[in-house]
Structure formats: C-alpha cells, structure tokens
Short mmCIF file of C-alpha atoms in Angstrom, two decimals:
data_model
loop_
_atom_site.label_atom_id
_atom_site.label_comp_id
_atom_site.label_asym_id
_atom_site.label_seq_id
_atom_site.Cartn_x
_atom_site.Cartn_y
_atom_site.Cartn_z
CA MET A 447 -2.40 4.09 -18.73
CA LEU A 448 -3.93 1.32 -17.72
CA LEU A 449 -3.11 0.43 -13.46
CA VAL A 450 -4.43 -3.25 -12.86
CA GLY A 451 -5.19 -4.84 -9.58
CA MET A 452 -7.34 -4.92 -7.06
CA LEU A 453 -7.59 -1.86 -4.28
CA ASP A 454 -7.74 -4.26 -1.05
CA SER A 455 -4.16 -5.00 -2.29
CA PRO A 456 -1.84 -1.35 -0.64
CA TYR A 457 0.44 -1.51 -3.09
CA VAL A 458 -2.57 -1.46 -5.56
CA ARG A 459 -3.84 1.61 -3.91
CA ARG A 460 -1.40 3.62 -2.58
CA ALA A 461 -0.26 4.19 -6.81
CA ALA A 462 -4.14 5.13 -7.59
CA VAL A 463 -3.69 7.70 -4.59
CA THR A 464 -0.46 8.60 -5.47
CA GLY A 465 -0.99 8.86 -10.19
CA ARG A 466 -4.20 11.31 -8.37
CA LEU A 467 -2.74 12.92 -6.69
CA LEU A 468 -0.70 14.19 -9.55
CA GLY A 469 -3.13 14.55 -11.44
CA LEU A 470 -2.82 12.59 -13.66
CA ASP A 471 -5.49 11.07 -16.93
CA PHE A 472 -5.37 7.11 -16.20
CA GLU A 473 -7.91 3.81 -16.50
CA HIS A 474 -8.23 1.19 -13.12
CA ARG A 475 -8.73 -2.80 -14.20
CA SER A 476 -9.59 -5.11 -10.94
CA VAL A 477 -8.50 -8.08 -11.46
CA SER A 478 -7.20 -10.38 -8.89
CA VAL A 479 -3.32 -12.23 -8.95
CA PHE A 480 -5.68 -15.30 -7.37
CA ARG A 481 -9.01 -15.11 -9.46
CA HIS A 482 -8.20 -13.98 -12.29
CA MET A 483 -4.82 -14.80 -12.85
CA GLU A 484 -5.48 -16.56 -16.47
CA ALA A 485 -6.43 -12.99 -16.98
CA PHE A 486 -4.14 -11.40 -15.44
CA ALA A 487 -1.95 -13.36 -16.95
CA LYS A 488 -2.51 -11.57 -20.38
CA ILE A 489 -1.90 -7.98 -19.19
CA ASN A 490 1.18 -8.99 -17.41
CA PRO A 491 2.86 -12.56 -17.77
CA LEU A 492 4.42 -12.15 -14.67
CA ILE A 493 1.01 -11.86 -13.20
CA LYS A 494 2.05 -9.43 -10.21
CA ALA A 495 -0.02 -6.71 -9.27
CA PRO A 496 0.02 -3.54 -9.68
CA SER A 497 0.99 -3.41 -13.08
CA LEU A 498 0.86 -0.06 -15.72
CA VAL A 499 -0.11 -0.71 -19.55
CA CYS A 500 1.57 2.76 -20.26
CA ASP A 501 0.14 4.62 -23.32
CA ASP A 502 2.59 2.26 -25.75
CA GLY A 503 1.57 -0.87 -24.30
CA THR A 504 4.77 -1.08 -21.97
CA VAL A 505 4.30 -2.91 -18.94
CA ILE A 506 5.53 -1.70 -15.69
CA THR A 507 5.72 -4.02 -12.50
CA ASP A 508 6.26 -3.08 -9.01
CA SER A 509 4.28 0.07 -7.30
CA ASN A 510 7.61 2.02 -7.16
CA LEU A 511 8.55 1.79 -10.47
CA ILE A 512 4.93 2.76 -11.24
CA ILE A 513 4.92 5.99 -9.38
CA GLN A 514 8.91 6.20 -10.71
CA HIS A 515 6.63 6.40 -13.93
CA PHE A 516 4.27 8.98 -12.77
CA GLU A 517 6.40 11.02 -11.73
CA ASP A 518 7.88 11.18 -14.75
CA VAL A 519 4.91 11.25 -16.90
CA SER A 520 3.73 14.68 -14.54
CA GLY A 521 6.71 16.45 -14.83
CA ARG A 522 6.65 17.03 -10.82
CA SER A 523 6.83 15.12 -7.45
CA LEU A 524 4.80 14.60 -3.77
CA ARG A 525 8.21 14.48 -2.26
CA PRO A 526 9.93 17.73 -0.81
CA SER A 527 12.25 19.33 -2.49
CA ASP A 528 14.41 20.02 0.45
CA ALA A 529 17.05 17.10 0.20
CA ALA A 530 16.75 16.99 4.31
CA ALA A 531 12.50 16.57 4.29
CA ARG A 532 13.21 13.74 1.36
CA ALA A 533 15.64 11.46 2.95
CA ARG A 534 13.03 12.20 5.78
CA ASP A 535 9.86 11.44 3.63
CA LEU A 536 12.01 8.74 2.38
CA GLY A 537 12.56 7.39 4.93
CA LEU A 538 8.80 7.85 6.25
CA THR A 539 7.92 5.69 3.12
CA GLY A 540 10.11 3.13 3.66
CA ILE A 541 8.96 1.86 6.68
CA GLY A 542 4.66 2.22 5.54
CA ILE A 543 6.10 0.14 2.55
CA VAL A 544 7.81 -2.34 5.71
CA ALA A 545 4.45 -2.33 7.44
CA ALA A 546 2.00 -3.90 4.32
CA ASP A 547 4.57 -5.92 3.43
CA LYS A 548 4.52 -7.70 6.94
CA ALA A 549 0.96 -7.01 6.93
CA VAL A 550 0.61 -9.09 3.71
CA SER A 551 2.87 -12.10 4.83
CA ILE A 552 0.96 -12.80 8.32
CA GLU A 553 -2.57 -13.01 6.37
CA TYR A 554 -0.01 -15.03 3.72
CA GLU A 555 0.42 -17.46 6.93
CA ARG A 556 -2.54 -17.32 8.92
CA LYS A 557 -4.05 -19.22 5.42
CA ARG A 558 -1.13 -21.97 5.13
CA PRO A 559 -2.04 -25.15 6.43
CA ASP A 560 -1.37 -25.64 10.37
CA ALA A 561 1.46 -28.16 9.47
CA GLN A 562 2.89 -25.67 7.62
CA ARG A 563 3.47 -22.95 9.53
CA TYR A 564 6.71 -21.92 11.18
CA ALA A 565 5.96 -20.33 14.65
CA PRO A 566 9.87 -18.89 14.43
CA TRP A 567 8.73 -16.69 10.67
CA GLN A 568 5.60 -15.67 12.06
CA GLU A 569 6.83 -14.20 15.59
CA ARG A 570 9.70 -12.40 13.16
CA ILE A 571 7.31 -10.78 10.79
CA VAL A 572 4.32 -9.66 13.84
CA ALA A 573 7.59 -7.99 15.57
CA GLN A 574 8.84 -6.46 12.37
CA LEU A 575 4.40 -5.35 11.58
CA ASP A 576 5.03 -4.50 15.58
CA THR A 577 8.22 -2.13 14.86
CA ALA A 578 6.81 -0.59 11.66
CA LEU A 579 4.07 -0.43 13.11
CA ASP A 580 5.45 2.10 16.35
CA LEU A 581 8.11 3.65 14.56
CA LEU A 582 4.67 5.12 12.24
CA ASP A 583 2.80 5.81 15.24
CA ALA A 584 5.85 8.11 17.18
CA ALA A 585 6.85 10.05 13.70
CA ALA A 586 2.56 10.79 14.25
CA ARG A 587 3.23 11.99 17.74
CA ARG A 588 6.03 14.43 16.31
CA GLY A 589 4.12 15.93 13.40
CA GLU A 590 5.77 14.16 11.28
CA LEU A 591 3.34 12.34 8.95
CA GLY A 592 0.02 15.04 7.65
CA ALA A 593 -3.45 14.26 6.31
CA GLY A 594 -2.87 16.71 3.77
CA PRO A 595 -3.58 20.02 1.73
CA ASN A 596 -0.58 18.63 1.07
CA LEU A 597 -0.03 15.34 1.36
CA ARG A 598 3.55 13.51 0.84
CA PRO A 599 4.69 10.22 -0.41
CA GLY A 600 5.29 8.50 3.96
CA ASP A 601 1.54 10.17 4.56
CA ILE A 602 0.14 8.25 2.42
CA SER A 603 2.89 5.01 2.62
CA ALA A 604 2.14 5.03 6.11
CA ALA A 605 -1.63 5.97 5.87
CA ILE A 606 -2.49 2.89 3.16
CA ALA A 607 -0.63 0.32 5.14
CA TRP A 608 -2.20 0.98 9.02
CA GLY A 609 -5.51 1.46 6.89
CA PHE A 610 -5.08 -2.51 5.12
CA CYS A 611 -3.87 -3.84 8.87
CA ARG A 612 -7.34 -2.59 9.75
CA PHE A 613 -9.06 -4.46 6.93
CA VAL A 614 -7.18 -7.77 6.68
CA ILE A 615 -5.53 -7.98 10.00
CA PRO A 616 -7.58 -5.67 12.72
CA GLU A 617 -6.20 -8.42 15.81
CA PHE A 618 -2.76 -7.86 14.77
CA ALA A 619 -3.35 -3.95 14.49
CA PRO A 620 -5.59 -2.71 17.90
CA GLU A 621 -6.03 1.19 17.52
CA GLU A 622 -5.41 1.88 21.03
CA ARG A 623 -1.93 0.84 20.71
CA TRP A 624 -1.27 3.08 17.81
CA PRO A 625 -3.30 5.78 18.74
CA ALA A 626 -1.75 9.05 16.86
CA LEU A 627 -1.67 6.28 13.28
CA ALA A 628 -4.80 5.48 13.73
CA ALA A 629 -5.90 9.00 13.85
CA GLN A 630 -3.63 9.94 10.90
CA ALA A 631 -4.36 7.51 9.06
CA LYS A 632 -8.19 8.28 10.03
CA ALA A 633 -7.91 11.81 8.27
CA CYS A 634 -6.50 10.45 5.11
CA GLU A 635 -8.90 8.49 4.31
CA ALA A 636 -12.05 11.05 5.30
CA LEU A 637 -10.12 12.85 2.28
CA ASP A 638 -12.13 12.67 -1.03
CA VAL A 639 -8.91 11.13 -2.67
CA PHE A 640 -8.82 7.89 -0.34
CA LYS A 641 -12.67 7.97 -0.86
CA HIS A 642 -12.12 7.70 -4.71
CA TRP A 643 -10.04 4.74 -4.11
CA PRO A 644 -11.72 2.58 -1.53
CA ILE A 645 -10.02 0.31 0.04
CA ASP A 646 -13.03 -1.89 0.68
CA ARG A 647 -14.52 -1.02 -3.00
CA GLU A 648 -17.06 -3.98 -4.63
CA GLU A 649 -15.11 -5.95 -6.79
CA PRO A 650 -15.78 -8.65 -9.36
#
C-alpha cells in the first residue's frame, strides 16, 4: 500500500499514525496537492490528500475511509469494544476532526487577498475552532483523552489537531488557554509512533 500526501496535513498524519499503530506495512510518499499537482493527479485525478493506493491499484480518498480500510486489512480497530465507550471515542474523534478542519480553513482564509475576505465567515470559523478546542481541553481535564500505551482514535485525532494548530496558526491556539489538551498532545508527540511521522519532517 502507498499513502500519498504531506505530513503537514492533519489528515495524512492521522492516517499514517493509525496505520502504524495497527501494525500495517505501507509506503509513504510526500506529494503536495499544491506544489506537485501534476504528479498527484497521476496517482489520484481528484488531487486529494491523503490518498491510499491499495495493493490491487484501488485508490481510496479521504482519511476516514483510509483508516476504515486499514482496520479491514489489519482485522482490528483501535476503538474500544464496549458500545458506550466506542460512542464516546467517536464523539471525541469527530471533535478533533472539526478542530483540524477549522484550523485548515483559518489558514486558507489568511492567504486570501484582503478584498476576498469575508469577516463574518472568518469570525465563525475561529469561533468553531475555539469551541472544538474548549471541548477537547475539557475532555483532557476529565481524563477522557490519553497518550498511551493504548491510543484510541479520539486521542490521536485530538493530539494531531492540536499539533497542526500550533504548527500552522499558533496565535489562534495559545497553550495557556487550553493547557490540558496541550499536555495531552505533548505526551502523544513524545511517543515513537508520533516521532516516526513528525509534522515538521523536511519534505521535497
């Protein structure tokens, strides 16, 4: 299997970390959807990261679907087996994904020319990011987010979202405002699996 995309994408990194925790053997190729559009289009004409090229040539797009395939191939899941615990983890995973989504949106909006910016939309996505980080920080304070040894998808989603915020839009994610989430993410980043897939890996 071949996982395609840059590790500064929270979606690519989440898929990579999950695949490794599931014990899967896959290749990773750093291809940017912006700087390497033609090369990416040859792999997936949708030019969507992450993309997974399966052993039979099938291309899977979207990190959630890639992770589902990883679970199918490995025959197991990182989610709890208990239904209630599984539902809580799904909830936390979703909040982490929203945090990453809004951080990506904020970064895109900052790159627009001033004339193309729409202040109410910018205010909305910042408020959504703040709410997601509030919820994750509260969950971390309650001990619902961990940092190993048995990482759950919610743990991974939260830590990677926070890491992306700090890497790309640190002024929107001060550690003193969300200290419990910052501590949980820092502990995750110290794990070998996160170190293997660093957000700041030097890419071509």
